[in-house]
Short mmCIF file of C-alpha atoms in Angstrom, two decimals:
data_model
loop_
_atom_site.label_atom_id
_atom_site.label_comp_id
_atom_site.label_asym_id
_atom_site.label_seq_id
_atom_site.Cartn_x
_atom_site.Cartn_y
_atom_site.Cartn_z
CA UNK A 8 41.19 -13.48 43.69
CA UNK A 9 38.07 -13.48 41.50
CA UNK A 10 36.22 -16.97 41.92
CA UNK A 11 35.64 -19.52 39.74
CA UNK A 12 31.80 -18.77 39.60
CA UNK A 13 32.54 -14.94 39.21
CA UNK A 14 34.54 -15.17 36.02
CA UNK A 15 31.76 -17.39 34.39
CA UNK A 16 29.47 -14.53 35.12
CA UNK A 17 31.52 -11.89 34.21
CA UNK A 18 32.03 -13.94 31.27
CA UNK A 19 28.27 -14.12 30.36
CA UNK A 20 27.51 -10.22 30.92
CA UNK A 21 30.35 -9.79 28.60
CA UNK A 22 28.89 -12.32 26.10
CA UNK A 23 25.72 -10.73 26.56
CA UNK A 24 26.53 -8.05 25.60
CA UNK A 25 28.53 -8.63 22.17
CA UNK A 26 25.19 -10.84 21.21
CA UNK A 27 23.08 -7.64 22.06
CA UNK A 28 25.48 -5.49 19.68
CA UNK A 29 25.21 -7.78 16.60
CA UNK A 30 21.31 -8.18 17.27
CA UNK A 31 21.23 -4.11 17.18
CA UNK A 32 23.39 -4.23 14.17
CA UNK A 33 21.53 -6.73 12.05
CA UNK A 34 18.17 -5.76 13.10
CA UNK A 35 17.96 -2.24 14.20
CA UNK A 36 16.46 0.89 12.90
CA UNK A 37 17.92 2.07 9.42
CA UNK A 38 16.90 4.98 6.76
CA UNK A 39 13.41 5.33 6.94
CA UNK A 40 11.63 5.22 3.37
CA UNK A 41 10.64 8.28 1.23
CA UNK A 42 7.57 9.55 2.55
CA UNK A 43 5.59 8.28 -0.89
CA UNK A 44 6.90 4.49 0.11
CA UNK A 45 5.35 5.46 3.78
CA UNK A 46 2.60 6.46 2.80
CA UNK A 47 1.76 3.59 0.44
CA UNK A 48 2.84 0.83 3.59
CA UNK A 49 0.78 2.78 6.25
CA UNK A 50 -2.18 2.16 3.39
CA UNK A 51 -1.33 -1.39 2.49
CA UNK A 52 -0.88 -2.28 6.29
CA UNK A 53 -4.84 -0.91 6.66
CA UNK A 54 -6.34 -2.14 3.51
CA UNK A 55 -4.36 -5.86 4.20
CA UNK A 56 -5.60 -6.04 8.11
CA UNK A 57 -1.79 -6.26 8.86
CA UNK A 58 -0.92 -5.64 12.40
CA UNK A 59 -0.49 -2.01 12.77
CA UNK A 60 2.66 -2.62 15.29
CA UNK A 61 3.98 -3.71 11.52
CA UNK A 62 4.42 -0.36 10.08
CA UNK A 63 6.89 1.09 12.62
CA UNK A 64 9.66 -2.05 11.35
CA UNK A 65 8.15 -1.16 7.60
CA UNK A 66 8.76 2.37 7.64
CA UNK A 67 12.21 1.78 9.20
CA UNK A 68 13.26 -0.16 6.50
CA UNK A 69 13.17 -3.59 7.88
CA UNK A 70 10.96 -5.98 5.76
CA UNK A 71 11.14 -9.85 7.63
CA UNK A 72 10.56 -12.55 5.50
CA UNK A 73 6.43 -13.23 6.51
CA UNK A 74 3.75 -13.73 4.17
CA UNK A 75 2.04 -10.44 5.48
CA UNK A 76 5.63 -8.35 4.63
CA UNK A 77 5.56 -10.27 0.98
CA UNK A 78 2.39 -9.05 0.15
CA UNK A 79 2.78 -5.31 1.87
CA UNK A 80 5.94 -5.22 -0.43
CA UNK A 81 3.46 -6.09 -3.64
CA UNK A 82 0.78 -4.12 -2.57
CA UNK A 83 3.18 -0.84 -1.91
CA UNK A 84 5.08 -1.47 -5.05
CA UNK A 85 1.93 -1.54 -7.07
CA UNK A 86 1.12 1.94 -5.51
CA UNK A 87 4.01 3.77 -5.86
CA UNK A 88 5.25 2.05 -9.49
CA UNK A 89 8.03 -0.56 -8.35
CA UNK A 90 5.99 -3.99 -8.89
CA UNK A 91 3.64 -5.06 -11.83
CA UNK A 92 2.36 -8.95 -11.35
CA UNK A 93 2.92 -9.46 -15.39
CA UNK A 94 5.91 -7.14 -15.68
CA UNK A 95 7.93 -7.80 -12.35
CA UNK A 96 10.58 -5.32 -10.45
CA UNK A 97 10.15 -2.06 -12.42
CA UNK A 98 13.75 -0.48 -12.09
CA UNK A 99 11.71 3.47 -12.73
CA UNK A 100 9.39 3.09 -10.14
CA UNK A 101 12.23 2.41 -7.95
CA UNK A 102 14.03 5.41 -9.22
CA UNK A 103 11.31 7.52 -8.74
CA UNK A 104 11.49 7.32 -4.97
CA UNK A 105 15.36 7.13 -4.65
CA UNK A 106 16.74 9.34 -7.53
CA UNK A 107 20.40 8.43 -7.79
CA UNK A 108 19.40 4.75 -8.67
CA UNK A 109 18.51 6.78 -12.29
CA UNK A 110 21.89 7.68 -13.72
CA UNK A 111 23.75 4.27 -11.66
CA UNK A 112 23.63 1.71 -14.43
CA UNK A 113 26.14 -0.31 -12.61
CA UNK A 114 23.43 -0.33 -10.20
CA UNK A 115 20.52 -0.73 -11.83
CA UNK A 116 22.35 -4.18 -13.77
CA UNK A 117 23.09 -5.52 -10.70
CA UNK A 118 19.96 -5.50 -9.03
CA UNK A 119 17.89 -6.12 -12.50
CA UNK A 120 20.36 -9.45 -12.51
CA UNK A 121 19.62 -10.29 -9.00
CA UNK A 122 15.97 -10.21 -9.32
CA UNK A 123 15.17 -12.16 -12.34
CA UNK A 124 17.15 -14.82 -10.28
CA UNK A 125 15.17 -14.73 -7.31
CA UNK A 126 12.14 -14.43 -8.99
CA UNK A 127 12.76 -17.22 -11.55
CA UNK A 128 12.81 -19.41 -7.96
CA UNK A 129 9.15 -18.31 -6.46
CA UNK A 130 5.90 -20.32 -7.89
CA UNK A 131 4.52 -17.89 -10.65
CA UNK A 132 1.05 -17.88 -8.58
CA UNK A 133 2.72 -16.51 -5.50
CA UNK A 134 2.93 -13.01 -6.82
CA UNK A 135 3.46 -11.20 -3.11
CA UNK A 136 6.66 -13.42 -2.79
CA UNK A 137 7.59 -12.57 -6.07
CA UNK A 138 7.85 -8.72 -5.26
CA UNK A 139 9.24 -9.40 -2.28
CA UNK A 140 12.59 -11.32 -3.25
CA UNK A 141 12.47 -8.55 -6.13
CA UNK A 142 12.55 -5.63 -3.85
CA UNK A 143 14.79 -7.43 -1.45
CA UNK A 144 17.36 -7.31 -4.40
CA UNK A 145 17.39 -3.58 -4.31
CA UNK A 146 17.72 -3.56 -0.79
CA UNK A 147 20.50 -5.52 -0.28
CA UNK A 148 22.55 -3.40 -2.87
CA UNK A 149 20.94 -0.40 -0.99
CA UNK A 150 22.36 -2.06 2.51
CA UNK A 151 25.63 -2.36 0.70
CA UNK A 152 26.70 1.09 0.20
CA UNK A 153 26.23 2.05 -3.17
CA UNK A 154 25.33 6.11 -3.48
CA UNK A 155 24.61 6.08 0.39
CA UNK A 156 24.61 9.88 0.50
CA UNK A 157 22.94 10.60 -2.89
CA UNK A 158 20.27 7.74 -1.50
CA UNK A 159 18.69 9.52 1.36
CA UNK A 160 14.69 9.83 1.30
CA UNK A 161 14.04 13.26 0.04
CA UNK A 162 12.57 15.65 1.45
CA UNK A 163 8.61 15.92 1.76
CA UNK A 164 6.56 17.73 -0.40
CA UNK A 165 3.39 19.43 0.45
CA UNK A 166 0.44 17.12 -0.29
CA UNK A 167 -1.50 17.65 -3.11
CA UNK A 168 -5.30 18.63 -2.98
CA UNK A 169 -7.77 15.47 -3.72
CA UNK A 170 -9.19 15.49 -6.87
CA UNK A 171 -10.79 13.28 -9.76
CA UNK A 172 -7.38 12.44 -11.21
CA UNK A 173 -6.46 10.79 -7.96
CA UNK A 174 -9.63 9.02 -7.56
CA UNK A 175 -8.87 7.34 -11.03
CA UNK A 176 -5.45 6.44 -10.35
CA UNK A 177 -6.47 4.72 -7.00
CA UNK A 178 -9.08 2.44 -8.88
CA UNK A 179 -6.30 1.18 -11.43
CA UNK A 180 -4.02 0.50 -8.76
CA UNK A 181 -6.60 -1.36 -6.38
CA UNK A 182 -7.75 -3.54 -9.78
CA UNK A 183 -4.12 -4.58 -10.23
CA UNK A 184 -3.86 -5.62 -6.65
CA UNK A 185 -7.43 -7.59 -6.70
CA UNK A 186 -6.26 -8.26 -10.56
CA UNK A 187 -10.22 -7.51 -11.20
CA UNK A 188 -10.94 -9.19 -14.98
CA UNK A 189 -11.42 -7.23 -17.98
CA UNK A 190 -15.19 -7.89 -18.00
CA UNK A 191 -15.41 -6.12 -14.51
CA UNK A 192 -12.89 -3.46 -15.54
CA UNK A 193 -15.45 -2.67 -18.61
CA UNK A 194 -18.20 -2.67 -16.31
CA UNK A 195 -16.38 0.20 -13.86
CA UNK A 196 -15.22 2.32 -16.75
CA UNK A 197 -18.74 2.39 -17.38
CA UNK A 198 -19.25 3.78 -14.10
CA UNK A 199 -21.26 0.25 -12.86
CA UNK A 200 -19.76 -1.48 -9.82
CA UNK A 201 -21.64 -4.57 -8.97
CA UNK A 202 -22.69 -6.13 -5.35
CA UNK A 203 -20.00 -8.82 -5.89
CA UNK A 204 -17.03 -9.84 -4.21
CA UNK A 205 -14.12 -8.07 -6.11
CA UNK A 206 -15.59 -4.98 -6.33
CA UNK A 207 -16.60 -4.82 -2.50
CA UNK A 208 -12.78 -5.10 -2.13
CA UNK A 209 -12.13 -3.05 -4.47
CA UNK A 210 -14.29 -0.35 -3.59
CA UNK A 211 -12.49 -1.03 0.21
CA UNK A 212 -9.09 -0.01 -1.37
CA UNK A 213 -10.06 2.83 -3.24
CA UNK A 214 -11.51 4.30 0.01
CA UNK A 215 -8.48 3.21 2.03
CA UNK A 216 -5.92 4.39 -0.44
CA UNK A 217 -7.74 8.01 -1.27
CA UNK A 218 -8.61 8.00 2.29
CA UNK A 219 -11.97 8.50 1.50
CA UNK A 220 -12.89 5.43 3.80
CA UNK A 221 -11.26 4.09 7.24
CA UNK A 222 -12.58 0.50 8.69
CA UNK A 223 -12.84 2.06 12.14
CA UNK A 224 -14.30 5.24 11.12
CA UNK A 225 -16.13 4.74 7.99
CA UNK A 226 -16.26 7.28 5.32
CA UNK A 227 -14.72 10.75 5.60
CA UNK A 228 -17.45 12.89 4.97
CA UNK A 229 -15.04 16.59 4.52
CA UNK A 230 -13.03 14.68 1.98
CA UNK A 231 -16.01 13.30 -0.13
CA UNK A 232 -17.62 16.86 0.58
CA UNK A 233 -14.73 18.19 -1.01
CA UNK A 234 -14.71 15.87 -3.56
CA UNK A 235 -18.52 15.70 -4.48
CA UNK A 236 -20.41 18.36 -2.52
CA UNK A 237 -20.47 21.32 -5.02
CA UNK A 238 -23.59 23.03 -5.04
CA UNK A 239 -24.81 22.22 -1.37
CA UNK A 240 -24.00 23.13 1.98
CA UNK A 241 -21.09 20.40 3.85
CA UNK A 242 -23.81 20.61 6.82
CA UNK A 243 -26.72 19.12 3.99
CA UNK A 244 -24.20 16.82 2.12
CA UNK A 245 -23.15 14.98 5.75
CA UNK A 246 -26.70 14.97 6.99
CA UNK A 247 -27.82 12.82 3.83
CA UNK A 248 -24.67 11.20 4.09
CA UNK A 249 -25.26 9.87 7.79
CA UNK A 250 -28.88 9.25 7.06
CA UNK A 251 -27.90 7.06 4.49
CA UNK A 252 -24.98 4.86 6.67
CA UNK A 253 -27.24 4.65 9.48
CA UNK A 254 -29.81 3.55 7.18
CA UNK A 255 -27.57 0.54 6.08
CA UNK A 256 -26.12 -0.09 9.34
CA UNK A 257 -28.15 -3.01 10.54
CA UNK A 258 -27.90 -5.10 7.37
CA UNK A 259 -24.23 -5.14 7.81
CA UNK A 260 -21.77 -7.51 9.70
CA UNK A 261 -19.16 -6.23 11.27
CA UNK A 262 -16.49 -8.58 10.25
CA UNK A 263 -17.12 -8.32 6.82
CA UNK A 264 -15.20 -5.08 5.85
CA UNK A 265 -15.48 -5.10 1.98
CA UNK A 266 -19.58 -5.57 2.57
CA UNK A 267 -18.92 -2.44 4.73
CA UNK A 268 -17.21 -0.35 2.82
CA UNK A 269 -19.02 -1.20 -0.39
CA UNK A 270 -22.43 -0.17 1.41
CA UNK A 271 -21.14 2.99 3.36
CA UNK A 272 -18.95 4.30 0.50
CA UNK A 273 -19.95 3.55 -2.71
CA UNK A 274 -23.91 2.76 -2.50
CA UNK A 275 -24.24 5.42 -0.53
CA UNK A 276 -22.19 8.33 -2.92
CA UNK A 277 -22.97 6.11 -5.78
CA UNK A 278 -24.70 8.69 -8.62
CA UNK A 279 -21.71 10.99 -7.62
CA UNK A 280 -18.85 8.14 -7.43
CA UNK A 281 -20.19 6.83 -11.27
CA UNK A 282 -20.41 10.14 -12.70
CA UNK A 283 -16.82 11.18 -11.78
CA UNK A 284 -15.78 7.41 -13.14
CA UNK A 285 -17.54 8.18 -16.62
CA UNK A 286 -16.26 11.71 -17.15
CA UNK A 287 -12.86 10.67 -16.62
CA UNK A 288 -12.98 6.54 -18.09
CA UNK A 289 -9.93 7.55 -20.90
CA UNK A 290 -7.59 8.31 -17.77
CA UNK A 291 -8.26 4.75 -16.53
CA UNK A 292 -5.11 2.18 -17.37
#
């Protein structure tokens, strides 16, 4: 006959056990994102100097409620098209990534309703919690079942090759998230980007987003070669390149990563990085 101090063990594996079944349920892995919702949280985890252990819970679809995740949410919904800062929750963008949500107007009510809500409660200056209670309204209708099936992430497409047109789109995006004024907007259409502290950051997210520009490994010379380097060998275009980091090296600190990749990206492609800008200022929102 079992003991008295046996049965409140076997009790406690048994407990154990249920309490390590709900934790799996509530918290485990679920449908990863589309790979464009990826792509823009494995960028906003960089560019915000989030944790990189972050992204695996990101890009499995679990989002805790931290002031890093709120603005990763903002700063990946600006990207992709699901968050504007004046406009709120943008029901297209989301659509855009998960297709059924288009033709579900059931849906699409329901989680419209649920966000103003949630929204209406956040302090109008706190725009990363803002996006965050939005999307969270979309994924709670998503965790309830509607279109399950139809709401898989599709299928990958190949990537398109860099070009000008991207370039542009990045520095919209990245003056939305540093919500650059018009004055400095004028200035950049203009193809002038000033030593000051927006644009450093802005220049920083550009880089990161186009991945023209990594914190650990500074700019990537193919990509701007392929970008900028017509008319000259990639072996002369990196030499000058290099010559002009190393140059600018010393004057830098290290913890100051906008100062970095202001000096390493843009002053030191600037001609080429102004001229693009100019010839293509109408494509600029």
């Amino acid at each position: 006959m079992a003991s008295s101090g046996q049965v409140v063990a076997a009790a406690a594996v048994l407990l154990l056990m249920q309490l390590q079944t709900v934790t799996s349920a509530t918290f485990g892995a679920r449908d990863p994102p589309p790979p464009a919702l990826r792509e823009a949280q494995a960028a906003c985890v960089k560019y915000l100097g989030i944790c990189e252990n972050r992204l695996h819970q990101y890009n499995n679809s679990v989002y805790p409620t931290d002031q890093d995740t709120m603005c990763m949410v903002r700063c990946a919904g600006i990207m992709v098209g699901f968050w504007d800062d004046c406009q709120g929750l943008k029901l297209d963008g989301l659509a855009n990534l998960f297709p059924a949500l288009a033709a579900n107007d059931r849906v699409r009510y329901q989680i419209m309703s649920c966000a103003e809500k949630r929204i209406a409660t956040c302090p109008p200056q706190d725009t990363c919690a803002r996006a965050y209670n939005g999307f969270r309204c979309f994924l709670d209708a998503q965790k309830g079942g509607f279109g399950a099936k139809d709401m898989q992430p599709q299928q990958s497409t190949p990537p398109q090759p860099f070009d000008a047109q991207e370039f542009i789109r990045s520095l919209s995006i990245c003056a939305k998230l540093q919500r650059i004024p018009k004055d400095r907007r004028d200035l950049y259409v203009q193809g002038v980007f000033p030593n000051d502290d927006k644009t450093r950051s802005l220049i920083r997210c550009v880089g990161i987003r186009t991945g023209l520009y990594d914190d650990e490994q500074g700019p990537n010379i193919a990509l701007l070669y392929s970008l900028f380097g017509a008319g000259q060998s990639e072996s002369e275009f990196r030499r000058r390149a290099n010559l002009c980091i190393d140059a600018n090296q010393p004057l830098l600190e290290a913890q100051d990563k906008n100062a970095q990749a202001y000096v390493k990206l843009y002053r030191c492609f600037a001609d080429q990085i102004s001229a693009l800008v100019r010839a293509n200022a109408n494509a600029m929102a």
